[in-house]
Coordinates of N, CA, C and O in Angstrom, one line a residue:
M1 N 42.3 -23.5 32.0 CA 41.7 -22.6 31.1 C 41.2 -23.3 29.9 O 41.5 -24.4 29.6
V2 N 40.2 -22.6 29.3 CA 39.6 -23.1 28.2 C 40.5 -22.9 27.0 O 41.0 -21.8 26.8
D3 N 40.6 -23.9 26.2 CA 41.5 -23.8 25.0 C 40.8 -22.9 23.9 O 39.6 -23.0 23.8
I4 N 41.6 -22.1 23.4 CA 41.1 -21.2 22.3 C 40.4 -21.9 21.1 O 39.5 -21.4 20.6
A5 N 40.9 -23.1 20.8 CA 40.3 -23.8 19.7 C 38.9 -24.2 20.0 O 38.0 -24.1 19.1
L6 N 38.6 -24.5 21.3 CA 37.2 -24.9 21.6 C 36.3 -23.6 21.5 O 35.2 -23.7 21.1
I7 N 36.8 -22.4 21.9 CA 36.0 -21.2 21.8 C 35.8 -20.9 20.3 O 34.6 -20.5 19.9
V8 N 36.7 -21.1 19.4 CA 36.5 -20.9 18.0 C 35.5 -21.8 17.5 O 34.6 -21.4 16.7
I9 N 35.6 -23.1 17.9 CA 34.6 -24.1 17.3 C 33.2 -23.8 17.8 O 32.3 -23.7 17.0
V10 N 33.0 -23.4 19.0 CA 31.7 -23.1 19.5 C 31.2 -21.8 18.8 O 30.0 -21.7 18.5
S11 N 32.0 -20.8 18.7 CA 31.5 -19.5 18.1 C 31.2 -19.7 16.6 O 30.2 -19.2 16.1
N12 N 32.0 -20.6 15.9 CA 31.7 -20.9 14.5 C 30.4 -21.6 14.3 O 29.6 -21.4 13.4
T13 N 30.2 -22.6 15.3 CA 28.9 -23.3 15.3 C 27.7 -22.4 15.5 O 26.7 -22.5 14.8
L14 N 27.9 -21.5 16.4 CA 26.8 -20.5 16.7 C 26.5 -19.7 15.5 O 25.4 -19.3 15.1
V15 N 27.6 -19.2 14.7 CA 27.4 -18.5 13.5 C 26.6 -19.2 12.5 O 25.8 -18.7 11.8
V16 N 27.1 -20.5 12.2 CA 26.4 -21.3 11.3 C 24.9 -21.5 11.6 O 24.0 -21.4 10.8
F17 N 24.6 -21.8 12.9 CA 23.3 -22.0 13.3 C 22.4 -20.8 13.2 O 21.3 -20.7 12.7
A18 N 22.9 -19.6 13.5 CA 22.3 -18.3 13.3 C 22.0 -18.0 11.8 O 20.9 -17.6 11.5
T19 N 22.9 -18.4 11.0 CA 22.7 -18.2 9.5 C 21.6 -19.1 9.1 O 20.8 -18.7 8.2
F20 N 21.6 -20.3 9.5 CA 20.6 -21.3 9.1 C 19.2 -20.8 9.6 O 18.2 -20.8 8.8
V21 N 19.1 -20.3 10.8 CA 17.8 -19.8 11.3 C 17.3 -18.6 10.4 O 16.2 -18.4 10.1
A22 N 18.3 -17.7 10.2 CA 18.0 -16.5 9.3 C 17.5 -16.9 7.9 O 16.6 -16.2 7.4
T23 N 18.1 -17.9 7.4 CA 17.7 -18.3 6.1 C 16.4 -18.9 6.0 O 15.5 -18.7 5.2
L24 N 16.1 -19.7 7.1 CA 14.7 -20.2 7.3 C 13.6 -19.2 7.4 O 12.6 -19.2 6.8
Y25 N 14.0 -18.1 8.1 CA 13.1 -17.0 8.3 C 12.9 -16.3 7.0 O 11.7 -15.8 6.7
R26 N 13.9 -16.0 6.2 CA 13.8 -15.4 5.0 C 12.9 -16.1 4.0 O 12.2 -15.6 3.2
I27 N 13.1 -17.5 4.0 CA 12.3 -18.4 3.1 C 10.8 -18.2 3.6 O 9.9 -18.1 2.7
K28 N 10.5 -18.2 4.9 CA 9.2 -18.0 5.3 C 8.5 -16.7 4.8 O 7.4 -16.6 4.4
I29 N 9.3 -15.6 4.9 CA 8.8 -14.3 4.5 C 8.6 -14.4 3.0 O 7.6 -13.8 2.5
E30 N 9.5 -14.9 2.2 CA 9.3 -14.9 0.8 C 8.0 -15.7 0.4 O 7.3 -15.4 -0.5
R31 N 7.8 -16.9 1.1 CA 6.6 -17.7 0.9 C 5.4 -16.9 1.2 O 4.4 -16.9 0.4
D32 N 5.4 -16.2 2.3 CA 4.2 -15.3 2.6 C 4.0 -14.2 1.5 O 2.8 -14.0 1.2
Q33 N 5.1 -13.7 1.0 CA 5.0 -12.7 0.0 C 4.4 -13.2 -1.4 O 3.6 -12.7 -2.0
I34 N 4.8 -14.5 -1.7 CA 4.2 -15.2 -2.9 C 2.8 -15.5 -2.7 O 2.0 -15.3 -3.6
K35 N 2.4 -15.9 -1.5 CA 1.0 -16.1 -1.3 C 0.1 -14.9 -1.4 O -1.0 -14.9 -2.0
T36 N 0.6 -13.8 -0.9 CA 0.0 -12.5 -1.0 C -0.2 -12.1 -2.4 O -1.2 -11.6 -2.9
F37 N 0.9 -12.3 -3.2 CA 1.0 -11.8 -4.6 C 0.0 -12.7 -5.4 O -0.8 -12.1 -6.2
K38 N -0.1 -14.0 -5.1 CA -1.0 -14.9 -5.8 C -2.5 -14.5 -5.5 O -3.3 -14.5 -6.4
G39 N -2.7 -14.1 -4.3 CA -4.0 -13.7 -3.9 C -4.4 -12.3 -4.6 O -5.5 -12.2 -5.0
N40 N -3.5 -11.5 -4.7 CA -3.7 -10.2 -5.4 C -4.0 -10.4 -6.9 O -4.9 -9.8 -7.5
V41 N -3.3 -11.4 -7.5 CA -3.5 -11.6 -8.9 C -4.8 -12.2 -9.1 O -5.5 -11.9 -10.1
S42 N -5.3 -13.1 -8.2 CA -6.5 -13.8 -8.4 C -7.6 -12.7 -8.2 O -8.6 -12.8 -9.0
A43 N -7.5 -11.9 -7.3 CA -8.5 -10.8 -7.1 C -8.6 -9.9 -8.3 O -9.7 -9.5 -8.7
V44 N -7.4 -9.5 -8.9 CA -7.4 -8.7 -10.0 C -8.1 -9.3 -11.2 O -8.9 -8.8 -11.9
Q45 N -7.8 -10.6 -11.4 CA -8.5 -11.4 -12.5 C -10.0 -11.5 -12.3 O -10.8 -11.3 -13.3
C46 N -10.4 -11.6 -11.1 CA -11.9 -11.7 -10.8 C -12.5 -10.4 -11.2 O -13.6 -10.3 -11.7
L47 N -11.8 -9.2 -10.8 CA -12.4 -7.9 -11.0 C -12.4 -7.7 -12.5 O -13.4 -7.0 -13.0
E48 N -11.3 -8.1 -13.2 CA -11.4 -7.9 -14.7 C -12.5 -8.6 -15.3 O -13.2 -8.1 -16.3
S49 N -12.7 -9.9 -14.9 CA -13.8 -10.7 -15.5 C -15.1 -10.0 -15.2 O -16.0 -10.0 -16.1
F50 N -15.3 -9.5 -14.0 CA -16.6 -8.9 -13.6 C -16.8 -7.6 -14.5 O -18.0 -7.3 -14.9
R51 N -15.7 -6.8 -14.7 CA -15.9 -5.6 -15.4 C -16.3 -5.9 -16.9 O -17.1 -5.2 -17.5
K52 N -15.6 -7.0 -17.5 CA -16.0 -7.4 -18.8 C -17.5 -7.8 -18.9 O -18.2 -7.5 -19.8
Y53 N -17.9 -8.6 -17.8 CA -19.3 -9.0 -17.8 C -20.3 -7.8 -17.8 O -21.3 -7.7 -18.5
V54 N -20.0 -6.8 -16.9 CA -20.9 -5.7 -16.7 C -20.8 -4.9 -18.0 O -22.0 -4.4 -18.4
K55 N -19.7 -4.7 -18.6 CA -19.7 -4.0 -19.9 C -20.5 -4.7 -21.0 O -21.3 -4.0 -21.7
A56 N -20.4 -6.0 -21.0 CA -21.2 -6.7 -22.1 C -22.6 -6.8 -21.7 O -23.5 -6.8 -22.7
E57 N -23.1 -6.8 -20.5 CA -24.5 -7.0 -20.2 C -25.1 -5.7 -19.5 O -26.1 -5.8 -18.8
R58 N -24.5 -4.6 -19.8 CA -25.0 -3.4 -19.1 C -26.5 -3.1 -19.4 O -27.2 -2.7 -18.4
S59 N -26.9 -3.2 -20.6 CA -28.3 -2.9 -20.9 C -29.3 -3.8 -20.1 O -30.3 -3.4 -19.6
D60 N -28.9 -5.1 -20.1 CA -29.9 -6.1 -19.3 C -29.8 -5.8 -17.8 O -30.8 -5.9 -17.1
L61 N -28.6 -5.4 -17.3 CA -28.5 -5.0 -15.9 C -29.4 -3.9 -15.5 O -30.0 -3.7 -14.5
V62 N -29.4 -2.8 -16.4 CA -30.1 -1.6 -16.2 C -31.6 -1.9 -16.2 O -32.4 -1.3 -15.4
E63 N -32.1 -2.8 -17.0 CA -33.5 -3.1 -17.1 C -34.1 -4.1 -16.0 O -35.3 -4.2 -15.9
M64 N -33.2 -4.6 -15.1 CA -33.7 -5.5 -14.0 C -34.6 -4.7 -13.1 O -34.3 -3.6 -12.7
D65 N -35.6 -5.5 -12.6 CA -36.4 -4.9 -11.5 C -35.8 -5.2 -10.2 O -34.7 -5.9 -10.2
R66 N -36.4 -4.8 -9.1 CA -35.8 -4.9 -7.8 C -35.6 -6.4 -7.4 O -34.5 -6.7 -6.8
V67 N -36.5 -7.2 -7.7 CA -36.4 -8.6 -7.3 C -35.3 -9.3 -8.0 O -34.4 -10.0 -7.5
E68 N -35.2 -9.1 -9.4 CA -34.1 -9.6 -10.2 C -32.8 -9.1 -9.8 O -31.8 -9.9 -9.7
M69 N -32.7 -7.9 -9.5 CA -31.5 -7.3 -9.0 C -31.0 -7.9 -7.7 O -29.8 -8.2 -7.5
Q70 N -32.0 -8.1 -6.8 CA -31.6 -8.8 -5.4 C -31.1 -10.2 -5.7 O -30.1 -10.6 -5.1
K71 N -31.8 -11.0 -6.6 CA -31.3 -12.3 -6.9 C -29.8 -12.3 -7.5 O -29.0 -13.0 -7.2
F72 N -29.7 -11.3 -8.4 CA -28.3 -11.1 -9.1 C -27.3 -10.8 -8.0 O -26.2 -11.4 -8.1
L73 N -27.6 -9.9 -7.1 CA -26.6 -9.6 -6.0 C -26.3 -10.7 -5.1 O -25.1 -10.9 -4.7
N74 N -27.3 -11.5 -4.8 CA -27.1 -12.7 -4.0 C -26.2 -13.7 -4.7 O -25.3 -14.3 -4.1
Y75 N -26.4 -13.8 -6.0 CA -25.5 -14.7 -6.8 C -24.1 -14.2 -6.8 O -23.2 -15.0 -6.7
L76 N -23.9 -12.8 -6.9 CA -22.6 -12.3 -6.9 C -21.8 -12.5 -5.6 O -20.7 -12.7 -5.5
E77 N -22.6 -12.4 -4.5 CA -22.0 -12.6 -3.2 C -21.5 -14.0 -3.1 O -20.4 -14.3 -2.6
K78 N -22.3 -15.0 -3.5 CA -21.8 -16.4 -3.5 C -20.7 -16.7 -4.5 O -19.7 -17.4 -4.1
L79 N -20.8 -16.0 -5.6 CA -19.7 -16.2 -6.6 C -18.4 -15.6 -6.1 O -17.3 -16.2 -6.3
G80 N -18.4 -14.5 -5.4 CA -17.2 -13.8 -4.8 C -16.5 -14.7 -3.9 O -15.3 -14.5 -3.7
E81 N -17.2 -15.6 -3.2 CA -16.5 -16.5 -2.2 C -15.5 -17.3 -2.9 O -14.5 -17.8 -2.3
G82 N -15.6 -17.8 -4.2 CA -14.6 -18.5 -4.9 C -13.4 -17.9 -5.4 O -12.5 -18.5 -5.7
C83 N -13.5 -16.5 -5.4 CA -12.3 -15.8 -5.9 C -11.2 -15.7 -5.0 O -11.3 -15.6 -3.8

């Protein structure tokens, strides 16, 4: 027969291993949440800067003709890639 001490050792080892794996998974989830949060903060900051710019330059933006507006929109598309 199998000694009870061996069963206890094996079961305790499995519990420790399962706890270790669960901890690693929790760390991964938290890291993903931090990346998402940082991305959201960056996006919010970009939008706030853009709102301030539009508010400050509203009259010039309204006076743009079609060609100038197209150039400006192309600029904004390229600028948005960095945010």
